[in-house]
Coordinates of C-alpha atoms in Angstrom, one line a residue:
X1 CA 307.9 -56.0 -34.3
X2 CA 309.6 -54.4 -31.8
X3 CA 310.0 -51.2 -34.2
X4 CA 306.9 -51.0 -34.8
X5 CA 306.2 -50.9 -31.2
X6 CA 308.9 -48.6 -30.6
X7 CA 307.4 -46.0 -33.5
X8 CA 303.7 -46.3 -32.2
X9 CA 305.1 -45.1 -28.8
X10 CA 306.9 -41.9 -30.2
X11 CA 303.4 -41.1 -32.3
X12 CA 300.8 -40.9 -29.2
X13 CA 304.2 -39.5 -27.5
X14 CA 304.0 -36.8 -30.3
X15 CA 300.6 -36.7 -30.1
X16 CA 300.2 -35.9 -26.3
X17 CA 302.8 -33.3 -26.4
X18 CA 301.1 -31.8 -29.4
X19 CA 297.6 -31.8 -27.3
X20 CA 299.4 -30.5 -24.1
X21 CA 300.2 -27.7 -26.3
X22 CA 297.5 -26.7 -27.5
X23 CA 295.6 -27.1 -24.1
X24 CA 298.4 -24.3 -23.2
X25 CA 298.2 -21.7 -26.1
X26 CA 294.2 -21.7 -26.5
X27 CA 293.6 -20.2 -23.7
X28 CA 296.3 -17.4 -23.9
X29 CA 295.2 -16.6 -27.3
X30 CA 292.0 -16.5 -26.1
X31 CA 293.0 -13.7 -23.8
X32 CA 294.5 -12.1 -26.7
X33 CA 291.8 -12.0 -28.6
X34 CA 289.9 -10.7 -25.8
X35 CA 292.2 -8.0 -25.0
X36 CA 292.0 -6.8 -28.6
X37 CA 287.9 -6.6 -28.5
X38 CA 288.2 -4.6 -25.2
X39 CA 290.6 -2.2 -27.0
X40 CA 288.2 -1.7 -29.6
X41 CA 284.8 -1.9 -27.9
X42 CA 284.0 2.0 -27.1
X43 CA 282.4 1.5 -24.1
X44 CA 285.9 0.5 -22.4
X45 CA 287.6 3.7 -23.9
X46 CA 288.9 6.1 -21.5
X47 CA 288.6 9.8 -22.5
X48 CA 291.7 12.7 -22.0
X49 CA 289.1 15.1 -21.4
X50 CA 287.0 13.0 -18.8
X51 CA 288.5 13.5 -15.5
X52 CA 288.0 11.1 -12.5
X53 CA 288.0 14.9 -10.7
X54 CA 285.1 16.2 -13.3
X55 CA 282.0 16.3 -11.8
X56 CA 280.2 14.4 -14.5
X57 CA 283.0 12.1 -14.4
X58 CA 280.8 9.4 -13.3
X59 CA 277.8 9.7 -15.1
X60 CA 279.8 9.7 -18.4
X61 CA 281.8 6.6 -17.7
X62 CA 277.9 5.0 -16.5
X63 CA 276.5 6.1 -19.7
X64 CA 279.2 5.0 -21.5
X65 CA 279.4 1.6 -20.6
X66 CA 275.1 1.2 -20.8
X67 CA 276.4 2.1 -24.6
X68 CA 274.4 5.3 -24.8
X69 CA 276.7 7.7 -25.9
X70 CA 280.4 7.5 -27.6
X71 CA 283.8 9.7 -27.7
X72 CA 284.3 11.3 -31.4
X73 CA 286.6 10.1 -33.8
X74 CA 290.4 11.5 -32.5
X75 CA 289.5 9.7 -28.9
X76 CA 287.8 12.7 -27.2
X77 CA 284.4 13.5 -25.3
X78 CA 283.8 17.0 -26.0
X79 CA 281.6 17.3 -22.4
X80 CA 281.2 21.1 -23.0
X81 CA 280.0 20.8 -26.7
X82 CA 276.2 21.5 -27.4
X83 CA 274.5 18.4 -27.6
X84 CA 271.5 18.4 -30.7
X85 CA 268.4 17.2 -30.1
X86 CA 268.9 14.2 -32.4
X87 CA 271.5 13.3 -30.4
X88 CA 269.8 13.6 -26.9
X89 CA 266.8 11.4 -28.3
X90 CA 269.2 9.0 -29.8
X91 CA 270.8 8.4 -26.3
X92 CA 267.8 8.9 -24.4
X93 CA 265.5 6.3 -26.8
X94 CA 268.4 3.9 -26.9
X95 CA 269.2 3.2 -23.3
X96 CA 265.4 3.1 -22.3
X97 CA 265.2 0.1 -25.3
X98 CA 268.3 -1.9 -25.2
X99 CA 267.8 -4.8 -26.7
X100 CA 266.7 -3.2 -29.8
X101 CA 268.4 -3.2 -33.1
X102 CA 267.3 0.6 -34.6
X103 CA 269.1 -0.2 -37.7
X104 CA 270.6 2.5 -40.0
X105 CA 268.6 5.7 -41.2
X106 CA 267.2 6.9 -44.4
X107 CA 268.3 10.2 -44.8
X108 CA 269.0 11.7 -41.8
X109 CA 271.0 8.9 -39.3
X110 CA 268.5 9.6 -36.1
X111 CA 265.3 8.4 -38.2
X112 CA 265.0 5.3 -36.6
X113 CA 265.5 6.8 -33.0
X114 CA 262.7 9.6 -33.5
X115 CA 260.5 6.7 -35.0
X116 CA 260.5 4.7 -31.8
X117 CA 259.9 8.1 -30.0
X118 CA 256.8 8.7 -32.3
X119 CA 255.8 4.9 -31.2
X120 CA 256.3 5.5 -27.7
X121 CA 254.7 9.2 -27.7
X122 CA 258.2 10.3 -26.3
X123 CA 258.4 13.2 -29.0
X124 CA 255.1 14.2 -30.8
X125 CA 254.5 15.9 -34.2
X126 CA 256.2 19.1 -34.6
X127 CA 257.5 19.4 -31.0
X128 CA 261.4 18.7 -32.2
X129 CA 261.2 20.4 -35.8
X130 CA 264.7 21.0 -36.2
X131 CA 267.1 18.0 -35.2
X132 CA 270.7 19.2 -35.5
X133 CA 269.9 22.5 -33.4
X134 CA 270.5 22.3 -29.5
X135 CA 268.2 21.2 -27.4
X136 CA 267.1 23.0 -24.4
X137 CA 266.7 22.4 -20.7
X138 CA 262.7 22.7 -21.0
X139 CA 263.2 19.9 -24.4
X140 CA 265.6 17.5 -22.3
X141 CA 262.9 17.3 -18.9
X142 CA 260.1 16.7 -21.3
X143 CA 261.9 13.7 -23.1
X144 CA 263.2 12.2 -20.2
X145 CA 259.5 12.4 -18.4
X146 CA 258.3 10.4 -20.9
X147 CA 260.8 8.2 -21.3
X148 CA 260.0 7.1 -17.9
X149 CA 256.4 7.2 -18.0
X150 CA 256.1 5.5 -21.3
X151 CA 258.7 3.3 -21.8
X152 CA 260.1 2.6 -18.2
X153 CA 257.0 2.8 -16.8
X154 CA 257.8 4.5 -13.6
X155 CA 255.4 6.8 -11.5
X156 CA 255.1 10.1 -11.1
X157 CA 256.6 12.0 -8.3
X158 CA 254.6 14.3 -5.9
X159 CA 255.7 17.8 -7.1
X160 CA 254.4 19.6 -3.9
X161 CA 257.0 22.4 -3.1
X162 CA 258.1 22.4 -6.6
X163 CA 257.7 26.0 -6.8
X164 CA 259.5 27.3 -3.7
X165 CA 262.5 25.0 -4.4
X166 CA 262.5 26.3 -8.4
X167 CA 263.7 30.0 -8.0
X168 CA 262.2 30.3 -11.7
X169 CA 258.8 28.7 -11.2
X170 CA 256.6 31.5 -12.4
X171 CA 258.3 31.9 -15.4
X172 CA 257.9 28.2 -16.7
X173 CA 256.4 27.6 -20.0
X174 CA 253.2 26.2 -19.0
X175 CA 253.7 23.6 -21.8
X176 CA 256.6 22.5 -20.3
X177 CA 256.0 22.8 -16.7
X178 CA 254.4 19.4 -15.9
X179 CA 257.5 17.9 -17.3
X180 CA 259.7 20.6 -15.3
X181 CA 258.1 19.5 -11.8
X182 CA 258.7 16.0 -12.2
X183 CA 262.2 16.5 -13.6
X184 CA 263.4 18.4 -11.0
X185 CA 261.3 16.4 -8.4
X186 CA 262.6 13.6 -9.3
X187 CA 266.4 14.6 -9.4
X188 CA 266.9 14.3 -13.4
X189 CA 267.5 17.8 -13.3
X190 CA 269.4 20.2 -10.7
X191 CA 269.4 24.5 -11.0
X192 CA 271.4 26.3 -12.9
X193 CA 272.9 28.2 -9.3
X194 CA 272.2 27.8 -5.3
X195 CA 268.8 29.9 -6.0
X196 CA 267.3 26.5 -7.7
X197 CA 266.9 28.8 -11.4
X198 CA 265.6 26.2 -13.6
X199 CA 266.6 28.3 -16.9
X200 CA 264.7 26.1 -19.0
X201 CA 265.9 28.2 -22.8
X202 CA 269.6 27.0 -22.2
X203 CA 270.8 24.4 -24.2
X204 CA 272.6 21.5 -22.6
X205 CA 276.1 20.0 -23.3
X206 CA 277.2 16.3 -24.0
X207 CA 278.6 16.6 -19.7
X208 CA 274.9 17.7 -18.6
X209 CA 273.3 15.3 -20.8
X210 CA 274.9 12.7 -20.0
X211 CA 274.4 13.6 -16.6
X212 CA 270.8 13.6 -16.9
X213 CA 270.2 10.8 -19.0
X214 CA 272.5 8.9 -16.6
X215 CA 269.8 10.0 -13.7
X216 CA 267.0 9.0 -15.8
X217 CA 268.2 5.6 -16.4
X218 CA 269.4 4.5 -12.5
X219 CA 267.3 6.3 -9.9
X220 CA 270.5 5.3 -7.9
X221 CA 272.5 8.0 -9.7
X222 CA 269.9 11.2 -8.7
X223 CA 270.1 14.1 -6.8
X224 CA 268.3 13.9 -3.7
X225 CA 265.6 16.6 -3.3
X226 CA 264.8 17.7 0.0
X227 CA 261.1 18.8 0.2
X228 CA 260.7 22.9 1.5
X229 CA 259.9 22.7 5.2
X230 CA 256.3 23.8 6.0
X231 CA 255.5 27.4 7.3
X232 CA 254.8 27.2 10.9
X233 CA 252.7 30.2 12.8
X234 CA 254.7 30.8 15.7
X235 CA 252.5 30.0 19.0
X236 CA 249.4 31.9 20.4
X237 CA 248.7 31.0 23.9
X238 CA 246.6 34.2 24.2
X239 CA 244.4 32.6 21.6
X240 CA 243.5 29.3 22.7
X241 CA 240.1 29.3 21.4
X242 CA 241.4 29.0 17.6
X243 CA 243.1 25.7 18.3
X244 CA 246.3 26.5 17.3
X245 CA 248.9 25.1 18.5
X246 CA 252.4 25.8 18.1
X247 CA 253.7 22.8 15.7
X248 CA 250.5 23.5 13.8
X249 CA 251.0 24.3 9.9
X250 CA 249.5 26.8 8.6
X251 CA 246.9 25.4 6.6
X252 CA 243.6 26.6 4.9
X253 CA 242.4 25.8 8.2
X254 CA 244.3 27.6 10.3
X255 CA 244.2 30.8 7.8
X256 CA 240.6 30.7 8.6
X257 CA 240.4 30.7 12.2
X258 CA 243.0 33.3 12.2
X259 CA 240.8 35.8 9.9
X260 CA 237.4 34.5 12.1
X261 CA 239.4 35.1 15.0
X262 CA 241.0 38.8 14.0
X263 CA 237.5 39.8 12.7
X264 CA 235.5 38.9 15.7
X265 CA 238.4 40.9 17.8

């Protein structure tokens, strides 16, 4: 009897240690098998060609880790390599829709991504005719515009001073200009140089886009744009009966009574 006793003790003994055990390694395998999805999951990849002293250092790693865009194959970005159109739509449609599943193409891969932009009258018939050649600057602003009006559903942005801040202004396509203002008011998009020169025919590469699209997505992440100070008229006293005074703008208003005023003189 005692035997028995004896071997029924040295089972549940077995049996704790075996449980105790267990308790212990689940956990660290758990880890393991974390570590290994983390190592495999590309938006935890670091790239040798993405810098922490890059400029668009930080809008990459964002992008990256919203799942928008990926490294290529042999562990690089490429952030000055062109950037196609299908692949700016791709990123741009993708992060705006997140918890859709676009599925794999027929044909050519982006199909599903221009779809949803033909849904959400992001790219219209015949605007994008060729997908695999660079997109330009004018392309990327109008995208992004109405990926924010149509999908994100943010407003517009006052675009007064838009032209005295765009060195280019006059030379806009007016098809594209709309788009321009709000792009640049809003801080998606920065000149090409200190003169503000929009350069809308330039292509972009996968560092600007990024950049951009990174913008679009987390109004945290723009470029602050400082509105163009007002013309002032410098003061008058001697002509005190026009009402000017000397923080005054110069306004359609003031333009007149300075023409009534220098034609009755």
């Amino acid at each position: 009897m005692k035997g028995v006793i004896i071997m029924k003790k040295k089972g549940l003994t077995v049996l704790l240690v075996l449980a105790l055990m267990f308790a212990l390694i689940m956990p660290v395998q758990a880890s393991v098998l974390d570590g290994i999805k983390d190592f495999f999951n590309p938006k935890n990849i670091s790239f040798p060609d993405v810098k922490k002293s890059n400029w668009f250092y930080d809008d990459v790693t964002y992008l990256v880790s919203k799942g928008g865009i990926n490294g290529y194959p042999d562990g690089t970005f490429g952030p000055s390599n062109k950037i196609t159109r299908a692949e700016f739509v791709k990123i741009a449609i993708s992060v705006a829709n997140p918890n859709k599943d676009f599925g794999e193409g027929e044909g050519h891969w982006a199909t599903p991504y221009f779809d949803e932009a033909d849904n959400q009258k992001v790219v219209l018939e015949g605007e994008l005719p060729d997908w695999n050649e660079p997109i330009t600057r004018y392309e990327m602003a109008r995208v992004m515009v109405r990926v924010l009006n149509n999908i994100i559903g943010e407003t517009e942005t006052a675009t007064t001073g838009a032209s005295k801040l765009i060195a280019d202004y006059n030379e806009i396509n007016s098809d594209y200009k709309p788009y321009v203002e709000q792009a640049y008011m809003k801080g998606l998009i920065t000149g090409m140089d200190t003169k503000g020169t929009f350069a809308g025919d330039r292509t972009g590469t996968r560092a600007e886009a990024s950049t951009m699209i990174s913008r679009m997505l987390e109004p945290n992440n723009r470029v602050k744009v400082e509105q163009p100070k007002a013309t002032r008229y410098p003061v008058l006293d001697q002509y005190e009966e026009t009402g000017i005074t000397k923080d005054e703008q110069l306004t359609p208003e003031v333009l007149g009574a300075l023409i009534a005023l220098y034609e009755h003189k």
